[in-house]
Short mmCIF file of C-alpha atoms in Angstrom, two decimals:
data_model
loop_
_atom_site.label_atom_id
_atom_site.label_comp_id
_atom_site.label_asym_id
_atom_site.label_seq_id
_atom_site.Cartn_x
_atom_site.Cartn_y
_atom_site.Cartn_z
CA UNK Y 20 25.88 5.16 33.44
CA UNK Y 21 22.96 6.95 35.09
CA UNK Y 22 19.81 5.21 36.25
CA UNK Y 23 17.95 6.61 33.26
CA UNK Y 24 20.66 5.39 30.88
CA UNK Y 25 20.54 1.90 32.39
CA UNK Y 26 16.75 1.85 32.17
CA UNK Y 27 16.88 2.90 28.51
CA UNK Y 28 19.43 0.20 27.71
CA UNK Y 29 17.24 -2.43 29.40
CA UNK Y 30 14.20 -1.10 27.54
CA UNK Y 31 15.92 -1.41 24.16
CA UNK Y 32 17.16 -4.91 24.99
CA UNK Y 33 13.68 -6.19 25.90
CA UNK Y 34 12.09 -4.52 22.87
CA UNK Y 35 14.71 -6.04 20.53
CA UNK Y 36 14.15 -9.49 22.02
CA UNK Y 37 10.38 -9.15 21.64
CA UNK Y 38 10.79 -8.00 18.06
CA UNK Y 39 12.96 -11.00 17.25
CA UNK Y 40 10.37 -13.38 18.70
CA UNK Y 41 7.59 -11.69 16.73
CA UNK Y 42 9.44 -11.66 13.42
CA UNK Y 43 10.48 -15.32 13.70
CA UNK Y 44 7.03 -16.50 14.82
CA UNK Y 45 4.90 -18.83 12.74
CA UNK Y 46 2.44 -15.91 12.62
CA UNK Y 47 4.98 -13.93 10.58
CA UNK Y 48 5.45 -16.59 7.91
CA UNK Y 49 4.46 -14.49 4.89
CA UNK Y 50 5.57 -11.03 3.77
CA UNK Y 51 2.13 -9.65 4.67
CA UNK Y 52 2.16 -11.17 8.17
CA UNK Y 53 5.78 -10.07 8.70
CA UNK Y 54 4.72 -6.53 7.92
CA UNK Y 55 1.87 -6.85 10.44
CA UNK Y 56 4.30 -8.11 13.07
CA UNK Y 57 6.70 -5.22 12.41
CA UNK Y 58 3.84 -2.72 12.66
CA UNK Y 59 2.73 -4.40 15.88
CA UNK Y 60 6.09 -3.91 17.60
CA UNK Y 61 6.20 -0.24 16.60
CA UNK Y 62 2.61 0.34 17.66
CA UNK Y 63 3.14 -1.31 21.04
CA UNK Y 64 5.81 1.24 21.90
CA UNK Y 65 3.41 4.07 21.07
CA UNK Y 66 0.76 2.34 23.15
CA UNK Y 67 3.27 1.95 25.95
CA UNK Y 68 4.05 5.65 26.00
CA UNK Y 69 0.36 6.56 26.14
CA UNK Y 70 -0.46 3.94 28.78
CA UNK Y 71 2.58 4.17 31.02
CA UNK Y 72 4.81 7.15 30.38
CA UNK Y 73 2.25 9.91 29.86
CA UNK Y 74 -0.38 9.44 32.62
CA UNK Y 75 -0.32 11.43 35.87
CA UNK Y 76 -2.67 9.87 38.41
CA UNK Y 77 -3.03 13.19 40.23
CA UNK Y 78 -4.02 14.88 36.96
CA UNK Y 79 -6.21 12.32 35.18
CA UNK Y 80 -7.95 12.77 31.83
CA UNK Y 81 -10.30 10.42 30.00
CA UNK Y 82 -8.52 9.97 26.68
CA UNK Y 83 -10.28 8.55 23.63
CA UNK Y 84 -7.75 8.77 20.79
CA UNK Y 85 -4.52 7.47 22.29
CA UNK Y 86 -4.90 3.68 22.32
CA UNK Y 87 -7.84 2.57 20.10
CA UNK Y 88 -8.58 4.17 16.72
CA UNK Y 89 -10.08 2.67 13.53
CA UNK Y 90 -6.86 2.42 11.51
CA UNK Y 91 -3.77 3.37 13.52
CA UNK Y 92 -4.02 1.96 17.07
CA UNK Y 93 -5.70 -1.45 16.99
CA UNK Y 94 -3.88 -3.53 19.61
CA UNK Y 95 -5.98 -5.92 21.69
CA UNK Y 96 -8.75 -6.47 19.10
CA UNK Y 97 -10.85 -3.47 20.16
CA UNK Y 98 -14.45 -3.62 19.01
CA UNK Y 99 -15.42 -1.59 15.91
CA UNK Y 100 -18.68 -0.73 17.70
CA UNK Y 101 -17.19 0.85 20.81
CA UNK Y 102 -15.77 4.24 21.52
CA UNK Y 103 -13.26 3.63 24.28
CA UNK Y 104 -12.17 6.17 26.89
CA UNK Y 105 -9.49 5.48 29.46
CA UNK Y 106 -7.48 7.03 32.25
CA UNK Y 107 -4.97 6.04 34.95
CA UNK Y 108 -5.72 6.65 38.64
CA UNK Y 109 -4.36 5.77 42.09
CA UNK Y 110 -6.51 3.74 44.51
CA UNK Y 111 -5.31 5.87 47.45
CA UNK Y 112 -6.85 9.01 45.99
CA UNK Y 113 -10.43 10.27 45.57
CA UNK Y 114 -11.86 11.20 42.17
CA UNK Y 115 -15.04 12.79 40.88
CA UNK Y 116 -16.35 11.33 37.62
CA UNK Y 117 -19.20 13.02 35.78
CA UNK Y 118 -20.77 13.30 32.36
CA UNK Y 119 -23.79 12.43 30.26
CA UNK Y 120 -24.82 8.95 29.29
CA UNK Y 121 -25.90 9.70 25.73
CA UNK Y 122 -28.20 7.40 23.77
CA UNK Y 123 -25.79 4.57 23.06
CA UNK Y 124 -26.67 1.00 24.06
CA UNK Y 125 -24.85 1.24 27.37
CA UNK Y 126 -21.85 2.75 29.11
CA UNK Y 127 -19.55 0.39 31.00
CA UNK Y 128 -16.54 1.30 33.16
CA UNK Y 129 -13.97 -1.38 33.95
CA UNK Y 130 -11.26 -0.98 36.61
CA UNK Y 131 -8.07 -2.92 36.02
CA UNK Y 132 -5.19 -3.23 38.48
CA UNK Y 133 -2.42 -2.04 36.22
CA UNK Y 134 -2.50 -2.90 32.56
CA UNK Y 135 -0.35 -4.99 30.24
CA UNK Y 136 2.86 -3.47 31.65
CA UNK Y 137 2.10 -4.75 35.15
CA UNK Y 138 3.05 -8.35 35.81
CA UNK Y 139 0.24 -8.64 38.37
CA UNK Y 140 -2.53 -7.06 36.29
CA UNK Y 141 -6.02 -8.17 37.22
CA UNK Y 142 -9.63 -7.07 36.94
CA UNK Y 143 -11.00 -5.14 39.92
CA UNK Y 144 -14.58 -4.16 39.08
CA UNK Y 145 -17.13 -3.16 36.45
CA UNK Y 146 -19.84 -0.51 36.72
CA UNK Y 147 -22.80 -0.05 34.39
CA UNK Y 148 -23.73 3.64 34.36
CA UNK Y 149 -27.40 2.64 34.05
CA UNK Y 150 -27.13 1.25 37.59
CA UNK Y 151 -26.23 4.74 38.88
CA UNK Y 152 -28.65 7.46 39.83
CA UNK Y 153 -29.04 9.50 36.63
CA UNK Y 154 -30.49 12.91 35.91
CA UNK Y 155 -33.47 13.31 33.58
CA UNK Y 156 -31.04 14.27 30.80
CA UNK Y 157 -28.84 11.21 31.40
CA UNK Y 158 -26.29 13.16 33.40
CA UNK Y 159 -24.39 11.35 36.14
CA UNK Y 160 -21.82 11.97 38.84
CA UNK Y 161 -19.91 9.42 40.92
CA UNK Y 162 -17.10 9.36 43.44
CA UNK Y 163 -14.32 6.81 42.96
CA UNK Y 164 -12.44 6.11 46.18
CA UNK Y 165 -11.37 3.41 48.61
CA UNK Y 166 -13.62 4.82 51.34
CA UNK Y 167 -17.44 4.63 51.07
CA UNK Y 168 -19.21 7.70 49.71
CA UNK Y 169 -22.88 8.72 49.56
CA UNK Y 170 -24.66 8.49 46.23
CA UNK Y 171 -22.97 6.85 43.24
CA UNK Y 172 -19.78 5.28 44.59
CA UNK Y 173 -17.11 3.36 42.69
CA UNK Y 174 -15.03 1.38 45.19
CA UNK Y 175 -11.28 1.47 44.51
CA UNK Y 176 -8.57 -0.84 45.79
CA UNK Y 177 -6.39 1.26 48.10
CA UNK Y 178 -3.40 -0.99 47.43
CA UNK Y 179 -3.61 -0.54 43.64
CA UNK Y 180 -1.59 2.54 42.80
CA UNK Y 181 -1.85 2.14 39.03
CA UNK Y 182 -5.48 1.54 38.10
CA UNK Y 183 -6.65 1.74 34.50
CA UNK Y 184 -10.27 2.84 34.09
CA UNK Y 185 -11.47 1.67 30.67
CA UNK Y 186 -14.83 2.99 29.44
CA UNK Y 187 -16.77 1.16 26.74
CA UNK Y 188 -19.28 3.47 25.07
CA UNK Y 189 -21.27 1.10 22.86
CA UNK Y 190 -22.17 2.57 19.44
CA UNK Y 191 -23.81 -0.44 17.83
CA UNK Y 192 -26.35 1.88 16.16
CA UNK Y 193 -23.77 3.76 14.09
CA UNK Y 194 -26.33 6.03 12.41
CA UNK Y 195 -28.13 7.32 15.49
CA UNK Y 196 -25.84 7.11 18.51
CA UNK Y 197 -24.61 10.40 19.95
CA UNK Y 198 -22.33 8.87 22.55
CA UNK Y 199 -21.36 9.67 26.09
CA UNK Y 200 -19.32 12.48 27.54
CA UNK Y 201 -17.22 11.62 30.57
CA UNK Y 202 -14.82 13.65 32.71
CA UNK Y 203 -12.67 13.08 35.78
CA UNK Y 204 -10.81 15.11 38.38
CA UNK Y 205 -8.77 14.26 41.45
CA UNK Y 206 -10.42 16.05 44.38
CA UNK Y 207 -7.79 15.36 47.05
CA UNK Y 208 -4.72 16.36 45.08
CA UNK Y 209 -1.93 17.90 47.14
CA UNK Y 210 -1.05 21.39 45.81
CA UNK Y 211 2.57 20.22 45.87
CA UNK Y 212 1.87 17.40 43.39
CA UNK Y 213 3.85 17.97 40.22
CA UNK Y 214 3.27 16.95 36.63
CA UNK Y 215 7.04 16.52 36.31
CA UNK Y 216 8.43 13.02 36.46
CA UNK Y 217 11.60 12.06 38.31
CA UNK Y 218 14.38 9.94 36.84
CA UNK Y 219 13.22 7.05 39.02
CA UNK Y 220 9.68 7.37 37.66
CA UNK Y 221 10.96 7.52 34.08
CA UNK Y 222 12.99 4.35 34.68
CA UNK Y 223 10.03 2.55 36.24
CA UNK Y 224 7.71 3.52 33.39
CA UNK Y 225 10.23 2.49 30.72
CA UNK Y 226 10.39 -0.91 32.40
CA UNK Y 227 6.61 -1.23 32.25
CA UNK Y 228 6.51 -0.31 28.55
CA UNK Y 229 9.12 -2.98 27.87
CA UNK Y 230 7.18 -5.55 29.85
CA UNK Y 231 3.97 -4.64 28.04
CA UNK Y 232 5.62 -5.11 24.64
CA UNK Y 233 7.23 -8.41 25.56
CA UNK Y 234 4.13 -9.78 27.28
CA UNK Y 235 1.85 -8.77 24.40
CA UNK Y 236 4.02 -10.46 21.78
CA UNK Y 237 4.03 -13.73 23.71
CA UNK Y 238 0.42 -13.64 24.92
CA UNK Y 239 -1.22 -12.95 21.58
CA UNK Y 240 1.02 -15.37 19.72
CA UNK Y 241 0.14 -18.06 22.25
CA UNK Y 242 -3.56 -17.12 22.03
CA UNK Y 243 -3.61 -17.52 18.25
CA UNK Y 244 -1.85 -20.88 18.64
CA UNK Y 245 -4.46 -21.90 21.21
CA UNK Y 246 -7.42 -20.83 19.07
CA UNK Y 247 -6.10 -22.76 16.08
CA UNK Y 248 -5.42 -25.87 18.17
CA UNK Y 249 -8.57 -25.91 20.29
CA UNK Y 250 -10.88 -25.15 17.36
CA UNK Y 251 -9.47 -28.15 15.54
CA UNK Y 252 -7.98 -26.13 12.69
CA UNK Y 253 -8.72 -22.96 10.77
CA UNK Y 254 -12.15 -21.61 9.79
CA UNK Y 255 -13.81 -23.00 12.93
CA UNK Y 256 -15.10 -20.91 15.81
CA UNK Y 257 -14.14 -21.92 19.36
CA UNK Y 258 -15.63 -20.97 22.71
CA UNK Y 259 -12.81 -20.53 25.26
CA UNK Y 260 -13.41 -21.91 28.72
CA UNK Y 261 -11.09 -19.47 30.49
CA UNK Y 262 -11.86 -15.86 31.41
CA UNK Y 263 -9.82 -13.06 29.86
CA UNK Y 264 -11.04 -10.34 32.25
CA UNK Y 265 -7.64 -10.24 33.97
CA UNK Y 266 -6.00 -9.22 30.70
CA UNK Y 267 -8.49 -6.51 29.75
CA UNK Y 268 -11.46 -8.54 28.57
CA UNK Y 269 -14.88 -7.54 29.86
CA UNK Y 270 -16.41 -10.07 32.30
CA UNK Y 271 -19.84 -9.20 30.85
CA UNK Y 272 -18.75 -10.62 27.48
CA UNK Y 273 -18.03 -14.02 25.98
CA UNK Y 274 -15.46 -13.98 23.18
CA UNK Y 275 -15.74 -16.75 20.55
CA UNK Y 276 -12.75 -16.91 18.21
CA UNK Y 277 -11.30 -18.56 15.14
CA UNK Y 278 -8.35 -18.37 12.80
CA UNK Y 279 -9.72 -17.93 9.29
CA UNK Y 280 -7.61 -18.90 6.29
CA UNK Y 281 -8.99 -18.31 2.80
CA UNK Y 282 -7.90 -18.12 -0.82
CA UNK Y 283 -8.95 -15.25 -3.06
CA UNK Y 284 -11.74 -17.35 -4.59
CA UNK Y 285 -13.08 -18.73 -1.31
CA UNK Y 286 -15.64 -17.61 1.26
CA UNK Y 287 -16.64 -18.66 4.74
CA UNK Y 288 -20.35 -18.81 5.56
CA UNK Y 289 -21.03 -18.21 9.26
CA UNK Y 290 -24.46 -19.29 10.48
CA UNK Y 291 -25.82 -18.57 13.97
CA UNK Y 292 -28.95 -18.47 16.05
CA UNK Y 293 -29.32 -15.17 17.93
CA UNK Y 294 -30.31 -15.26 21.61
CA UNK Y 295 -32.05 -12.30 23.23
CA UNK Y 296 -28.79 -10.65 24.30
CA UNK Y 297 -27.66 -7.09 24.96
CA UNK Y 298 -25.30 -6.99 21.98
CA UNK Y 299 -23.45 -9.24 19.56
CA UNK Y 300 -20.92 -8.67 16.81
CA UNK Y 301 -18.38 -10.30 14.52
CA UNK Y 302 -15.11 -8.56 13.74
CA UNK Y 303 -11.80 -9.42 12.12
CA UNK Y 304 -8.20 -8.90 13.23
CA UNK Y 305 -4.76 -10.14 12.30
CA UNK Y 306 -3.13 -12.97 14.31
CA UNK Y 307 -1.58 -10.34 16.62
CA UNK Y 308 -5.12 -9.19 17.52
CA UNK Y 309 -4.82 -5.91 15.62
CA UNK Y 310 -8.40 -5.10 14.56
CA UNK Y 311 -8.83 -4.92 10.79
CA UNK Y 312 -9.66 -1.47 9.41
CA UNK Y 313 -13.40 -0.99 9.83
CA UNK Y 314 -13.62 2.61 8.68
CA UNK Y 315 -12.90 2.01 4.99
CA UNK Y 316 -13.81 -1.69 4.83
CA UNK Y 317 -16.89 -3.67 5.86
CA UNK Y 318 -14.75 -5.81 8.17
CA UNK Y 319 -17.28 -6.11 11.00
CA UNK Y 320 -21.00 -6.56 11.54
CA UNK Y 321 -23.24 -6.28 14.59
CA UNK Y 322 -26.77 -6.80 15.89
CA UNK Y 323 -28.02 -3.52 14.39
CA UNK Y 324 -26.38 -3.97 10.99
CA UNK Y 325 -27.04 -7.62 10.19
CA UNK Y 326 -30.05 -8.84 8.23
CA UNK Y 327 -31.83 -11.80 9.81
CA UNK Y 328 -33.25 -14.52 7.60
CA UNK Y 329 -36.87 -15.66 7.78
CA UNK Y 330 -35.95 -18.41 10.26
CA UNK Y 331 -34.49 -15.84 12.67
CA UNK Y 332 -30.91 -16.90 12.08
CA UNK Y 333 -28.10 -14.70 10.82
CA UNK Y 334 -25.89 -15.87 7.97
CA UNK Y 335 -22.73 -13.91 7.27
CA UNK Y 336 -20.33 -14.27 4.36
CA UNK Y 337 -16.66 -13.65 5.18
CA UNK Y 338 -14.62 -13.28 2.01
CA UNK Y 339 -11.84 -11.33 0.27
CA UNK Y 340 -14.21 -10.09 -2.45
CA UNK Y 341 -17.75 -8.74 -2.34
CA UNK Y 342 -20.26 -11.60 -2.74
CA UNK Y 343 -23.13 -9.16 -3.32
CA UNK Y 344 -25.09 -10.07 -0.18
CA UNK Y 345 -26.18 -7.83 2.73
CA UNK Y 346 -24.20 -9.59 5.50
CA UNK Y 347 -20.69 -9.35 4.09
CA UNK Y 348 -17.55 -9.17 6.24
CA UNK Y 349 -14.53 -8.09 4.20
CA UNK Y 350 -11.07 -9.53 4.96
CA UNK Y 351 -9.66 -6.17 3.76
CA UNK Y 352 -6.82 -7.93 1.98
CA UNK Y 353 -5.80 -10.12 4.94
CA UNK Y 354 -6.34 -13.71 3.78
CA UNK Y 355 -5.31 -15.21 7.12
CA UNK Y 356 -6.38 -13.67 10.40
CA UNK Y 357 -8.57 -13.78 13.47
CA UNK Y 358 -12.35 -13.76 13.63
CA UNK Y 359 -13.96 -12.77 16.95
CA UNK Y 360 -17.62 -13.08 17.86
CA UNK Y 361 -18.80 -11.22 20.98
CA UNK Y 362 -21.87 -12.11 23.04
CA UNK Y 363 -22.64 -9.43 25.65
CA UNK Y 364 -24.99 -10.17 28.55
CA UNK Y 365 -26.45 -13.13 26.69
CA UNK Y 366 -28.49 -15.96 28.26
CA UNK Y 367 -26.60 -18.45 26.06
CA UNK Y 368 -23.45 -18.45 23.96
CA UNK Y 369 -24.00 -20.48 20.80
CA UNK Y 370 -20.93 -21.19 18.70
CA UNK Y 371 -21.80 -20.21 15.11
CA UNK Y 372 -21.37 -22.90 12.45
CA UNK Y 373 -18.97 -22.31 9.57
CA UNK Y 374 -18.57 -23.75 6.10
CA UNK Y 375 -15.92 -22.89 3.50
CA UNK Y 376 -17.20 -22.66 -0.07
CA UNK Y 377 -16.15 -21.25 -3.40
CA UNK Y 378 -16.98 -17.55 -3.66
CA UNK Y 379 -18.83 -18.17 -6.91
CA UNK Y 380 -21.09 -20.70 -5.15
CA UNK Y 381 -22.03 -18.62 -2.09
CA UNK Y 382 -25.68 -18.21 -3.08
CA UNK Y 383 -26.09 -21.97 -3.34
CA UNK Y 384 -25.59 -22.08 0.45
CA UNK Y 385 -27.85 -19.18 1.44
CA UNK Y 386 -31.66 -18.87 1.60
CA UNK Y 387 -33.24 -18.26 -1.81
CA UNK Y 388 -34.66 -14.92 -0.70
CA UNK Y 389 -31.25 -13.45 0.23
CA UNK Y 390 -31.21 -9.98 -1.39
CA UNK Y 391 -28.61 -8.88 -3.89
CA UNK Y 392 -26.40 -5.88 -3.12
CA UNK Y 393 -25.18 -4.19 -6.30
CA UNK Y 394 -21.72 -2.59 -6.62
CA UNK Y 395 -23.36 0.85 -6.54
CA UNK Y 396 -25.30 -0.03 -3.40
CA UNK Y 397 -22.13 -1.38 -1.76
CA UNK Y 398 -20.25 1.80 -2.60
CA UNK Y 399 -23.00 3.82 -0.95
CA UNK Y 400 -22.94 1.57 2.12
CA UNK Y 401 -19.17 1.99 2.46
CA UNK Y 402 -19.39 5.76 2.07
CA UNK Y 403 -22.02 5.83 4.82
CA UNK Y 404 -19.83 3.63 7.00
CA UNK Y 405 -16.86 6.00 6.59
CA UNK Y 406 -18.99 8.99 7.54
CA UNK Y 407 -20.41 7.23 10.58
CA UNK Y 408 -16.99 6.27 11.94
CA UNK Y 409 -15.68 9.77 11.26
CA UNK Y 410 -18.59 11.23 13.23
CA UNK Y 411 -17.97 8.90 16.17
CA UNK Y 412 -14.30 9.85 16.44
CA UNK Y 413 -14.64 13.48 15.40
CA UNK Y 414 -12.44 13.02 12.33
#
């Protein structure tokens, strides 16, 4: 058996074991959740290829359609309001990064030592492009390297040979954002560097894909267990005390979470004060942290989309069916899943209150002046939503 054959056999063994754990989990207890778990295992292998097999650190590219998309690739609970870009680089090399900021809320670059396939993954740094020297048109250029550079410099860890740069381009204003453009090149590449991978590299990358799949199954299952336990049951939001920046979370954010569990005739009213923060949002996902489709369903809401009541608070109705109110978050057919509230650069992190009510009685629990959204108006809102997401991703 060759080294590649042995690596492939090990890869299949780890994937099969992870699949068994996922499919026998308490989070795969219904046919719908079993289907989500099966999709998750398949998707993780595609993610793994894009994150670990495909990248060449000497030939980097900022990708935007290979790990997070509205329907197909939703691992890790990506935000419906972000357009993510990512690439893999080597801390020993020097890179030029350039582009245009655009008119989105802000552009954040996070450097991660490895990613979910690296057992020692950890956060290295974050850079806000607005802290760089920018041109009058929002253009920017920076050097990423271990050694200091004049001008905009992004310090790399020389000992990290597999760094993931993850860019969050924040499109909270879906109607008006035009988004960033961002590019990268390695400026000290040896002419002898090849895009071809050796058998040893293939074996190493297969091992990382397997580790990523196995780790993700266990981590997200444990996280859903933790949310349910620490919140004191379902339909209650919980503020974690631990940081998730070493597993891809942004240190600028606070992630408040819950497991929601509703019947077809029930709704959850979520009520929150709103601090003067950079950005906030509520989104849904399944218990494996696969973001619910937000292109064809109103399964998320943010600071630009939500209607505030006269008292300055925001009240959101989460339900399987349209309650006819402006701030509706649709479960999109998933009666049991994850709710995640993000506070970004906020002076405080209030935990929104929740109350479960009958869908038919929702208006009894909302301010009397809450507007009514007709079926025709909702259809128009959803059509606009689809067009806005399509524009963001170039669909």
